[in-house]
mmCIF file of C-alpha atoms in Angstrom:
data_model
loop_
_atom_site.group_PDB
_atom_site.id
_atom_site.type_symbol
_atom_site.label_atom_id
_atom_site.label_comp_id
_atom_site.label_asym_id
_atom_site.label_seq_id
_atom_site.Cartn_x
_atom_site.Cartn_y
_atom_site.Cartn_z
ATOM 1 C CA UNK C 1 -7.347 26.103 52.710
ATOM 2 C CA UNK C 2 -3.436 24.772 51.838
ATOM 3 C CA UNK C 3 -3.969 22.267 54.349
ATOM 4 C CA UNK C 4 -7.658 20.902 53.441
ATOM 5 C CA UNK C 5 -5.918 20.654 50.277
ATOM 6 C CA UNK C 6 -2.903 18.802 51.260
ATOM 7 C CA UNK C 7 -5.368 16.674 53.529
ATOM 8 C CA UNK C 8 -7.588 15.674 49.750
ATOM 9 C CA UNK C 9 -3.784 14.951 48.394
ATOM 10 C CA UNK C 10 -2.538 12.693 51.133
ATOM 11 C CA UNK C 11 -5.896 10.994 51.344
ATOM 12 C CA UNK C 12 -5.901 9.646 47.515
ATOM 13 C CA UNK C 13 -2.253 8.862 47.615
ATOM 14 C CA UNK C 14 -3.463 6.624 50.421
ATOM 15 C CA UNK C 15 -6.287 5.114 48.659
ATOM 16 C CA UNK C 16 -4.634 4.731 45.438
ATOM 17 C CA UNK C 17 -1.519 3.348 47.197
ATOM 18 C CA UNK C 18 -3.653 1.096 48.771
ATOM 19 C CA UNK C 19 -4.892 -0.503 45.584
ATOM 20 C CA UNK C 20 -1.908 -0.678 43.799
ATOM 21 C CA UNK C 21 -0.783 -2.334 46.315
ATOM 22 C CA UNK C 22 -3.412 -4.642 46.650
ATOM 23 C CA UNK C 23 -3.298 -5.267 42.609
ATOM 24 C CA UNK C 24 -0.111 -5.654 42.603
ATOM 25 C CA UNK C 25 -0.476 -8.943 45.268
ATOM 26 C CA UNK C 26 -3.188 -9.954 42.912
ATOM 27 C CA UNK C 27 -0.715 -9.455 40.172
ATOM 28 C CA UNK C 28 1.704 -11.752 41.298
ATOM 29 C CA UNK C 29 -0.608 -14.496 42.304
ATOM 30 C CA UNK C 30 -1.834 -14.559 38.724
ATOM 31 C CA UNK C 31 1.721 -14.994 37.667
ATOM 32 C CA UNK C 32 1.724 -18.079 39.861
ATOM 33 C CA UNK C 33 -1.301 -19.550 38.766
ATOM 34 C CA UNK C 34 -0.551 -18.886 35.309
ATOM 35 C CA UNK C 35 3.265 -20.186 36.075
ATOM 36 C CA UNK C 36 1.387 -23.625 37.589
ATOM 37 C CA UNK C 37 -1.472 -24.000 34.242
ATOM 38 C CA UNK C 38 1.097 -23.228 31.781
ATOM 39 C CA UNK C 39 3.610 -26.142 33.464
ATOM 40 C CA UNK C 40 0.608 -28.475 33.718
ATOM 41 C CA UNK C 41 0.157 -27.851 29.930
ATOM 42 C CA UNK C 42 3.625 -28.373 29.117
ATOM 43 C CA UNK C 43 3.899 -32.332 30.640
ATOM 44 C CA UNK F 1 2.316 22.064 47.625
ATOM 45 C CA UNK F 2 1.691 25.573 46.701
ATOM 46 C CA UNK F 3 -2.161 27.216 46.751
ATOM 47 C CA UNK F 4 -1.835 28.186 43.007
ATOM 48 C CA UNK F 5 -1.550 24.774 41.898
ATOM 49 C CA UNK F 6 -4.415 24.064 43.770
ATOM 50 C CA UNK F 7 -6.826 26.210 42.009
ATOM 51 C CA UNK F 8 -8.660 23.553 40.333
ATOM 52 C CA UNK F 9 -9.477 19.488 40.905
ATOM 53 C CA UNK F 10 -7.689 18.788 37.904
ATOM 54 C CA UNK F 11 -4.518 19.407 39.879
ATOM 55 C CA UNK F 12 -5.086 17.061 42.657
ATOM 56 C CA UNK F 13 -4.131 13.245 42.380
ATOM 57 C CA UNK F 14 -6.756 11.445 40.359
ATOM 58 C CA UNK F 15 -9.475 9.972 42.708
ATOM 59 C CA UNK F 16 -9.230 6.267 42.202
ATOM 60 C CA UNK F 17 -12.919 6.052 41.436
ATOM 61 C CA UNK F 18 -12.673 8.755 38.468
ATOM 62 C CA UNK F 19 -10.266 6.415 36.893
ATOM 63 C CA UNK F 20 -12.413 3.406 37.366
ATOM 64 C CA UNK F 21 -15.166 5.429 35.634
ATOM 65 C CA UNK F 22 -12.706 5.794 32.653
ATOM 66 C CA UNK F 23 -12.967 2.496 31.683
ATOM 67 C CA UNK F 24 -16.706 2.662 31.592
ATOM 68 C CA UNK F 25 -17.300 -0.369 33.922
ATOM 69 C CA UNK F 26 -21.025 -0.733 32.248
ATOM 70 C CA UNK F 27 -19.955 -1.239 28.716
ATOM 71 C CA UNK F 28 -17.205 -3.588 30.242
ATOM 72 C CA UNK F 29 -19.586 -5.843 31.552
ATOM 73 C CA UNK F 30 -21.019 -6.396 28.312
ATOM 74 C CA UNK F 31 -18.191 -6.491 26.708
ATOM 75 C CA UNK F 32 -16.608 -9.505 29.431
ATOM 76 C CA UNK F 33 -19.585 -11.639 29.327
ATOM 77 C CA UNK F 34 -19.736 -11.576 25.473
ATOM 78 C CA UNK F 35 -15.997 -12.485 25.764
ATOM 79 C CA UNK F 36 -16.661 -14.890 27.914
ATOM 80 C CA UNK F 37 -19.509 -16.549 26.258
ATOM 81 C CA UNK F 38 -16.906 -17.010 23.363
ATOM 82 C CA UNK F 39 -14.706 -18.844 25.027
ATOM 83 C CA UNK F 40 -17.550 -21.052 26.869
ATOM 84 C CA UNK F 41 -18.651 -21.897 23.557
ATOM 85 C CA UNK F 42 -15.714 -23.276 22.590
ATOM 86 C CA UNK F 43 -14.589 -27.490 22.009
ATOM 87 C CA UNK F 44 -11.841 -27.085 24.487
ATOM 88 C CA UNK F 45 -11.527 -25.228 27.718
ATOM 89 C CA UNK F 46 -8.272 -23.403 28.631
ATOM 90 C CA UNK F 47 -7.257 -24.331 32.647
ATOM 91 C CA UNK F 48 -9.009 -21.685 34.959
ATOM 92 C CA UNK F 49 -6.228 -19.785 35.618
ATOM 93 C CA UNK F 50 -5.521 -18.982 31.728
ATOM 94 C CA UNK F 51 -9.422 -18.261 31.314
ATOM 95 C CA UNK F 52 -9.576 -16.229 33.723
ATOM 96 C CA UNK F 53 -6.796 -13.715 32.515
ATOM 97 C CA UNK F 54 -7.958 -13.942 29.013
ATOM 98 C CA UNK F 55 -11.074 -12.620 30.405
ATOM 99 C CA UNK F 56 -9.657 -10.193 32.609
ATOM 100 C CA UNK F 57 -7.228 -9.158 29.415
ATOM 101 C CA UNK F 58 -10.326 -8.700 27.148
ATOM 102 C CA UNK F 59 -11.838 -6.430 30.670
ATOM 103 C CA UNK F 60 -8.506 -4.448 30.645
ATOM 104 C CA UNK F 61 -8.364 -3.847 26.621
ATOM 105 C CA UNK F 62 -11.753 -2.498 27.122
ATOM 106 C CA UNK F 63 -11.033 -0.737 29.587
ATOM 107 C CA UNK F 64 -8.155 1.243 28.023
ATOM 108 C CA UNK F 65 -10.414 2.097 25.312
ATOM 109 C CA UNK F 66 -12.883 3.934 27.635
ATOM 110 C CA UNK F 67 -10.213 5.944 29.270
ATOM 111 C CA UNK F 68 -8.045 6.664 25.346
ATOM 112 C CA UNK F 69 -11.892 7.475 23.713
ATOM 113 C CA UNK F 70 -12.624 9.939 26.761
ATOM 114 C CA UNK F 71 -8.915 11.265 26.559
ATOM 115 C CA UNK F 72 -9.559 12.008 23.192
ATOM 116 C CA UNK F 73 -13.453 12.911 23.256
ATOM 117 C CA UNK F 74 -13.086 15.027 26.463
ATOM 118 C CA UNK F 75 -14.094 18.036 24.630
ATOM 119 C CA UNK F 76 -17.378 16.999 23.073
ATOM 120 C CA UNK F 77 -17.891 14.951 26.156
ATOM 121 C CA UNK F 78 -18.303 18.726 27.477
ATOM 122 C CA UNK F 79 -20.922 19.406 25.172
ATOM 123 C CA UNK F 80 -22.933 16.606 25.865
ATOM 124 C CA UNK F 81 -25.758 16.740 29.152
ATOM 125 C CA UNK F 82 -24.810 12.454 28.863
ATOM 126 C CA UNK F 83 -21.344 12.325 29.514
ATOM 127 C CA UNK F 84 -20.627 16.242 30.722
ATOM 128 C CA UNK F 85 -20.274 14.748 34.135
ATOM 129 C CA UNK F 86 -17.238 12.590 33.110
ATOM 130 C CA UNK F 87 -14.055 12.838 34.848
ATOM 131 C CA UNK F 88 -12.134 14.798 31.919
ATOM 132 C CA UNK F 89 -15.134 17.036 31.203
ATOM 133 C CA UNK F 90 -16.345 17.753 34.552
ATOM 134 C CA UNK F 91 -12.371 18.998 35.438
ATOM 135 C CA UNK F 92 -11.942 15.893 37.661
ATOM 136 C CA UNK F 93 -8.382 14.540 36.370
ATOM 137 C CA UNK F 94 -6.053 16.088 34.414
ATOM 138 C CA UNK F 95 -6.131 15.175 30.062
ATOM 139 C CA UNK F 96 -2.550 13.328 30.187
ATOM 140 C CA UNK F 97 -3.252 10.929 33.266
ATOM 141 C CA UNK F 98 -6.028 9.398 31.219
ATOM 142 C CA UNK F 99 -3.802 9.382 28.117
ATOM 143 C CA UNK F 100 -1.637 7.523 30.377
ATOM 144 C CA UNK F 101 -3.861 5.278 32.271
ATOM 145 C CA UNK F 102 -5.599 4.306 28.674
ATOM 146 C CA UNK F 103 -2.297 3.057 27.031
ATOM 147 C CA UNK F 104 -0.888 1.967 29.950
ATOM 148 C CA UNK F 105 -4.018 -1.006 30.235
ATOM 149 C CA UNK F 106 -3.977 -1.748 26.815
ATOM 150 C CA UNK F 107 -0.555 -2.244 26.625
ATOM 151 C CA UNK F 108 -0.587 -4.586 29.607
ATOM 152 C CA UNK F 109 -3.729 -6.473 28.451
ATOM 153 C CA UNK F 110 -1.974 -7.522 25.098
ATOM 154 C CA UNK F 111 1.228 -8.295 26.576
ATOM 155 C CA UNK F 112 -0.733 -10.447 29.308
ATOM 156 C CA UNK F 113 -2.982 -12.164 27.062
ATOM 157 C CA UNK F 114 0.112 -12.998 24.801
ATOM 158 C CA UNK F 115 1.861 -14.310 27.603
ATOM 159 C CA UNK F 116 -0.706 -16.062 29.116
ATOM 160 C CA UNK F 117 -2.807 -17.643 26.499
ATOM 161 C CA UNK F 118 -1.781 -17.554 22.757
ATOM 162 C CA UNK F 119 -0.396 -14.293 20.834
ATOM 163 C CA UNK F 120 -3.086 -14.837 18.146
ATOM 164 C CA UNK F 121 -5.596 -14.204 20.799
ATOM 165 C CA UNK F 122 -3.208 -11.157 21.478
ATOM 166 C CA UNK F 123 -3.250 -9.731 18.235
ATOM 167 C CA UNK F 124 -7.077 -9.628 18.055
ATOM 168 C CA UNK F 125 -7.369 -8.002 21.339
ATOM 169 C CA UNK F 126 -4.200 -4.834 20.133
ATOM 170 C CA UNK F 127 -6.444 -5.515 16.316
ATOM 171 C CA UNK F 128 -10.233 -4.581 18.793
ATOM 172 C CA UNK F 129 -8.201 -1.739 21.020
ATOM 173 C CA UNK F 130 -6.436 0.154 17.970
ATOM 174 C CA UNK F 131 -9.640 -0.236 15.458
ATOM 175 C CA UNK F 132 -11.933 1.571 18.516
ATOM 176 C CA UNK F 133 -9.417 3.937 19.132
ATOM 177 C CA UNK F 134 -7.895 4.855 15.830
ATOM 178 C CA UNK F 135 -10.519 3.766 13.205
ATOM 179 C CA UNK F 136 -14.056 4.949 15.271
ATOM 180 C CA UNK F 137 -13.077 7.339 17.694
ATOM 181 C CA UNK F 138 -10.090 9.387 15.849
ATOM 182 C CA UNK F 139 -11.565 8.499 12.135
ATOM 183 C CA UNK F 140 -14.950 7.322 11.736
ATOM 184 C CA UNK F 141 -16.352 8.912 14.674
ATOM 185 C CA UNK F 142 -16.605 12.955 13.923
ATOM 186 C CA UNK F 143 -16.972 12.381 9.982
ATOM 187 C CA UNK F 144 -19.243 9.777 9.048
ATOM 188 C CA UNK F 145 -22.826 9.028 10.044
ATOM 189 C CA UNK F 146 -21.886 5.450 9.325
ATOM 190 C CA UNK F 147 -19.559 5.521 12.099
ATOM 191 C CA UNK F 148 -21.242 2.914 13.913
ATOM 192 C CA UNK F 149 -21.516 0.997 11.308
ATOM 193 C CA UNK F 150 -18.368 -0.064 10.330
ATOM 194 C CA UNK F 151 -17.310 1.245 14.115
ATOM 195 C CA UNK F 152 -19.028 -1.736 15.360
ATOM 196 C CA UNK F 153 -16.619 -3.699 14.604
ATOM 197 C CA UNK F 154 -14.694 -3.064 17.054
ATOM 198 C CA UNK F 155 -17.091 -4.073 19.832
ATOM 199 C CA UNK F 156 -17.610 -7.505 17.835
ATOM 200 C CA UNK F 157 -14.343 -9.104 18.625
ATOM 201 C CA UNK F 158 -14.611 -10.019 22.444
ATOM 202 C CA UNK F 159 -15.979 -13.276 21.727
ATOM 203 C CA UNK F 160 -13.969 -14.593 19.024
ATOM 204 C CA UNK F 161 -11.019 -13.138 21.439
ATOM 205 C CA UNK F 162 -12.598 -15.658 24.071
ATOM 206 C CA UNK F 163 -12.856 -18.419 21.595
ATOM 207 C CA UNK F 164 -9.404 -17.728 19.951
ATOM 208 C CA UNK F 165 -7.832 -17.964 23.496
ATOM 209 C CA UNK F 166 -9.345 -21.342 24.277
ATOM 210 C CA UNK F 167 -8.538 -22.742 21.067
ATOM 211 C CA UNK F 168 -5.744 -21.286 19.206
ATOM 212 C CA UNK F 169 -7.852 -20.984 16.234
ATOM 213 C CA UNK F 170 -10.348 -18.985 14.060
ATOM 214 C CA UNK F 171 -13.010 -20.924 13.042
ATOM 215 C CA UNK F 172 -16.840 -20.380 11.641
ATOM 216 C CA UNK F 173 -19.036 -19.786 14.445
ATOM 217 C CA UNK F 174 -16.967 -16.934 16.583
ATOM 218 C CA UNK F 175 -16.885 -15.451 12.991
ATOM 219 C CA UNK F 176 -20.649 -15.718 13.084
ATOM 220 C CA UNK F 177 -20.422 -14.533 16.892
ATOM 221 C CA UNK F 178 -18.414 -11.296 15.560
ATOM 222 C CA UNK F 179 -21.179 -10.599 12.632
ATOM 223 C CA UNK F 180 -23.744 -10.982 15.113
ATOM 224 C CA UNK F 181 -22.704 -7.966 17.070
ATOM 225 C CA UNK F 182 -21.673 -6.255 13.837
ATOM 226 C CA UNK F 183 -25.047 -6.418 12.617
ATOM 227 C CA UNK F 184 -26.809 -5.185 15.915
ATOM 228 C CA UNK F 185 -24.639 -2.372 17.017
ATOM 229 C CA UNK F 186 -26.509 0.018 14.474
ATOM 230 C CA UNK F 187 -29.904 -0.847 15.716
ATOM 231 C CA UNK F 188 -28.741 -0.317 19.019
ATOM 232 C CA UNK F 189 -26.854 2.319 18.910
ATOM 233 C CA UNK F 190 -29.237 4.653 16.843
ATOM 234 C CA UNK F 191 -32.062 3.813 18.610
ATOM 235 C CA UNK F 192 -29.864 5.599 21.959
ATOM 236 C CA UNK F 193 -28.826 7.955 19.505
ATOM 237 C CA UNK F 194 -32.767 9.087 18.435
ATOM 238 C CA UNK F 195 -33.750 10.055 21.552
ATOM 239 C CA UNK F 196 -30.657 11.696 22.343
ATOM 240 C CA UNK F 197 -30.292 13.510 19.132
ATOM 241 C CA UNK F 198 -30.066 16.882 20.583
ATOM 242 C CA UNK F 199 -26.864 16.077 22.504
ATOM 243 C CA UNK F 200 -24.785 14.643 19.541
ATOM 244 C CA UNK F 201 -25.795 17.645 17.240
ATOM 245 C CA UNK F 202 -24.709 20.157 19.752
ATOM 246 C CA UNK F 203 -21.449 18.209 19.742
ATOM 247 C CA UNK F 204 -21.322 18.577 16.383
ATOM 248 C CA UNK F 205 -21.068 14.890 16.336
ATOM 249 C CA UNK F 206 -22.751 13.196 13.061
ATOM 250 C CA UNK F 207 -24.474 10.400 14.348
ATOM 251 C CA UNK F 208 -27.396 9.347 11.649
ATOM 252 C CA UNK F 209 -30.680 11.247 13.322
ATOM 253 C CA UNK F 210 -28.586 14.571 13.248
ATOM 254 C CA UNK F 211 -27.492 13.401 9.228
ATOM 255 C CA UNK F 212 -30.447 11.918 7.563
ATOM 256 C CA UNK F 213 -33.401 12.615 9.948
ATOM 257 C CA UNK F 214 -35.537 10.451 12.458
ATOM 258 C CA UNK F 215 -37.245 8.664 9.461
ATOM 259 C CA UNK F 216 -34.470 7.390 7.863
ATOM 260 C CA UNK F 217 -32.627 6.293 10.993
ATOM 261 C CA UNK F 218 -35.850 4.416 11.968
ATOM 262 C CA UNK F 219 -36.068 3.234 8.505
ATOM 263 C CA UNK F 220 -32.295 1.947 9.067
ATOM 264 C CA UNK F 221 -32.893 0.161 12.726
ATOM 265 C CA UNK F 222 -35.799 -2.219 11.032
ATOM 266 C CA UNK F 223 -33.657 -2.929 8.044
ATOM 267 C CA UNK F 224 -30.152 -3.295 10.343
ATOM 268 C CA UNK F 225 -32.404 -5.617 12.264
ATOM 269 C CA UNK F 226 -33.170 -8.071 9.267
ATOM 270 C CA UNK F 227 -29.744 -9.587 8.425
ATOM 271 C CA UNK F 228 -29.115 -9.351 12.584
ATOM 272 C CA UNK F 229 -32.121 -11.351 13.210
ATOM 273 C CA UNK F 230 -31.079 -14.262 10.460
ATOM 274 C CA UNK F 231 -27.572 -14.227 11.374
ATOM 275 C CA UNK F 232 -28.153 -14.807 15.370
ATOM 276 C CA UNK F 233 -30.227 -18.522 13.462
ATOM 277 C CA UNK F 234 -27.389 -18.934 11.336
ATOM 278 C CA UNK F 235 -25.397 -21.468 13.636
ATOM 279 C CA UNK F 236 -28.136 -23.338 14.789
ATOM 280 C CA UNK F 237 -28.694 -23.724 10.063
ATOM 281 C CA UNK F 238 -24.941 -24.257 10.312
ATOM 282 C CA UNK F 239 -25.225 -27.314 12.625
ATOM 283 C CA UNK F 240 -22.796 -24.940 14.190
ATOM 284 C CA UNK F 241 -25.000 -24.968 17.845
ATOM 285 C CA UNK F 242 -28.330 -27.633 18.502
ATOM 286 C CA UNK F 243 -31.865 -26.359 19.399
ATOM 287 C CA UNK F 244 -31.368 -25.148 22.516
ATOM 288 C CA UNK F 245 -29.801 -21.842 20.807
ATOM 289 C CA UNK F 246 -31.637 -21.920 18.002
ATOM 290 C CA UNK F 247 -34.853 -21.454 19.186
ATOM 291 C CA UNK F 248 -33.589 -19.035 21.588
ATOM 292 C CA UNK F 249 -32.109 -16.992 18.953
ATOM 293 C CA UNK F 250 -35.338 -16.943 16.799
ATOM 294 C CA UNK F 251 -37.508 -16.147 19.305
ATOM 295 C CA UNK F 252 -35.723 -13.552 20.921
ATOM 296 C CA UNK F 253 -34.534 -12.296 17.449
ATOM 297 C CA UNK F 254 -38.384 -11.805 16.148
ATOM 298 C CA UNK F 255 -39.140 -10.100 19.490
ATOM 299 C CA UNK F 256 -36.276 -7.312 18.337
ATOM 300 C CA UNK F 257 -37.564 -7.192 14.669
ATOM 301 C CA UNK F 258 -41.298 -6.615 15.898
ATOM 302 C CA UNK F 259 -39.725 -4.175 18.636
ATOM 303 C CA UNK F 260 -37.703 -2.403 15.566
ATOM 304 C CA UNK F 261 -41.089 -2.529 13.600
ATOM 305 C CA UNK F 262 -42.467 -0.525 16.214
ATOM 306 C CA UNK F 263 -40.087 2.205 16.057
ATOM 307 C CA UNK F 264 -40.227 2.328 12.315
ATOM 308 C CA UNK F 265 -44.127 3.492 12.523
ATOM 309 C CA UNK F 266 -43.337 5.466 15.781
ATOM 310 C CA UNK F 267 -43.655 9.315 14.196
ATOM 311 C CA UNK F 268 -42.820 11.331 17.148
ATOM 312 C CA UNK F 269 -39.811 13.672 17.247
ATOM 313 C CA UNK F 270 -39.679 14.649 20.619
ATOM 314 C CA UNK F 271 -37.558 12.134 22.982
ATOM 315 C CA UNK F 272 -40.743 12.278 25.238
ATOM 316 C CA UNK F 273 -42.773 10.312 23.054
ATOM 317 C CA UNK F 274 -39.900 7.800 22.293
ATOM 318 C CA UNK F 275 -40.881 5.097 24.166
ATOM 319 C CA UNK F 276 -40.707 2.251 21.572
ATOM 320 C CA UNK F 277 -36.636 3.404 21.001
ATOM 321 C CA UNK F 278 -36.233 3.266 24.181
ATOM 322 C CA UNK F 279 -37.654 0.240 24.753
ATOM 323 C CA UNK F 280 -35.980 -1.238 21.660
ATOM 324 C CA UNK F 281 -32.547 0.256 23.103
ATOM 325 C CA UNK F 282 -33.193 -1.346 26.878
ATOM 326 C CA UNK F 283 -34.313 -4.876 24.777
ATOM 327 C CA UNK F 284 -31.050 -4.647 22.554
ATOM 328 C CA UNK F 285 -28.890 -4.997 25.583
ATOM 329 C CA UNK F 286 -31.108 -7.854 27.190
ATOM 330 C CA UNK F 287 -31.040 -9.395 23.394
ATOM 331 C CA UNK F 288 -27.100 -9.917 23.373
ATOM 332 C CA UNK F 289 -26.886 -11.127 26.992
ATOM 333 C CA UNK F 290 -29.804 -13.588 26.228
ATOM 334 C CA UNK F 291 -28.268 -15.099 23.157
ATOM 335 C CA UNK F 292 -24.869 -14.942 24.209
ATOM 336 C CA UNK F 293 -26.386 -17.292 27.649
ATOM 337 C CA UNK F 294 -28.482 -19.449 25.023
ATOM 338 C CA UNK F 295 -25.285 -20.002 23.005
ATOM 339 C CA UNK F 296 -23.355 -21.348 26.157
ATOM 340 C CA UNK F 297 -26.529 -22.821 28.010
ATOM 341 C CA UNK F 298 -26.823 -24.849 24.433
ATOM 342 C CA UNK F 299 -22.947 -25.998 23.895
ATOM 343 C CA UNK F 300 -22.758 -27.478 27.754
ATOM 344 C CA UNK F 301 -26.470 -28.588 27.879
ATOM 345 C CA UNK F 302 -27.262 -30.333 24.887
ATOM 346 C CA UNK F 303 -23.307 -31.919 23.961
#
């Protein structure tokens, strides 16, 4: 039972890893763009 | 991890998809394209890249209000057959990640949209997030059957958010935008709420049918639907849009007063013979998304 248990744990802390992960890249290539518009304004 | 803590799925690791359901990804949508629309309509177009995180800000506020309202509604959630099979209710997450997930996207959505676009825009959006959370859900919500009323408010600000981050400014017509959706969330909403009735008086919720009786609510819808049928024509009056939206807006405007008219001489009580609100509630949404794409089909077809 522990183990099924601990199997359901590890599982979502991989699939939630996963997208944080993946927002996070997202994240920071935002920040770039916005970085890049906000510069373009600027001149 | 020890078996004890394991007892119930509260004390797992939130599933990623219960805490995509907090946000309420269908009210979202609404809520995005409305905010979008806004800033469509407006003279000036931000770059992409600042558009598109205003939108996704306005997404993410919205989103942290699902999760706070169902952190803080989790127990009449329970009550409810409609929303018992929530995350919170249905013993899916445990009450403090939500808490946490809620603030935690509306803090980032203001700081974002401050950052990215302009920190007027910014204020509207934390202005939208705290009146849904604080004013409706904590105040309005479980006292008054005007809740929605003045409630609605809060779900009126996504396009003059939109607008405001394109342009920096507040000007007449996303005001017009925002009384728009003032004026029809009490049609639509108590329409929902008729033929649910029996769910928001066992919450002990007092929504208007559970107050003041189906007649009177019906009575309300046709007369909420007046002033929200003549102030979806006032831009096109205003010179504010051209034809395009204003013959939209009046047709698809009478369609909702003739569809409200129906459910004021509707007499059943039973939800089984409430077609015409439901109709009228499945119509409401289509109404918003229609005049919300008339508003921006008209601003980059006709100018």
């Amino acid at each position: 039972m522990v183990s099924n248990e601990d199997e359901i744990i590890r599982k979502r802390q991989r699939e939630r890893a996963r997208i944080m992960g993946l927002l996070l890249g997202g994240f920071v290539i935002l920040l770039f763009f916005i970085t890049v518009a906000k510069i373009g304004i600027n001149w | 991890m020890p078996a004890t803590l394991m007892t119930n799925a509260a004390a797992l690791p939130a599933d990623w998809r219960d805490l995509l359901a907090l946000t309420k990804p269908r009210v979202m949508s609404l809520v995005v394209f409305s905010g979008l629309a806004g800033m469509l309509a407006a003279p000036q177009l931000p770059p992409l890249a600042l558009g598109f995180t205003a939108i996704l800000c306005i997404a993410l506020g919205a989103g942290g209000c699902g999760a706070l309202n169902q952190w803080y509604e989790a127990d009449i959630d329970a009550k409810m057959r409609r929303t018992a099979k929530r995350p919170l209710p249905a013993g899916r997450m445990e009450r403090q990640t939500a808490l946490h997930f809620g603030v935690g996207l509306s803090v980032f959505s203001v700081v974002l949209m401050g950052l990215a676009t302009n920190w007027l825009a910014a204020a509207l959006l934390a202005a939208s997030i705290l009146f849904y959370v604080l004013v409706y859900t904590v105040w309005l919500k479980p006292r008054t059957a005007q809740n929605i009323v003045i409630g609605g408010a809060a779900g009126a600000f996504p396009p003059l958010i939109g607008w405001v981050a394109a342009t920096g400014r507040i000007e007449a017509l996303p005001v017009i935008l925002f009384a728009i959706i003032f004026l029809w969330t009490p049609p639509h909403f108590w329409a929902l709420s008729l033929f649910v009735r029996s769910d928001y008086a066992a919450a002990g919720i007092p929504m208007l049918p559970v107050v003041a009786g189906v007649r009177s609510t019906r009575r309300q819808i046709f007369l909420y639907s007046l002033p929200m049928a003549a102030a979806a024509v006032v831009p096109w009056l205003l010179r504010l849009t051209g034809p395009i939206y204003g013959v939209s807006a009046a047709i698809f405007s009478l369609v909702f007063v003739v569809l409200a008219g129906r459910v004021l001489v509707n007499r059943a009580t039973d939800p089984n013979g409430m077609g015409f609100e439901k109709h009228l509630f499945a119509y409401s949404v289509f109404y918003l998304f229609a005049l919300f794409t008339a508003l921006v089909a008209d601003r980059w077809i006709a100018w």
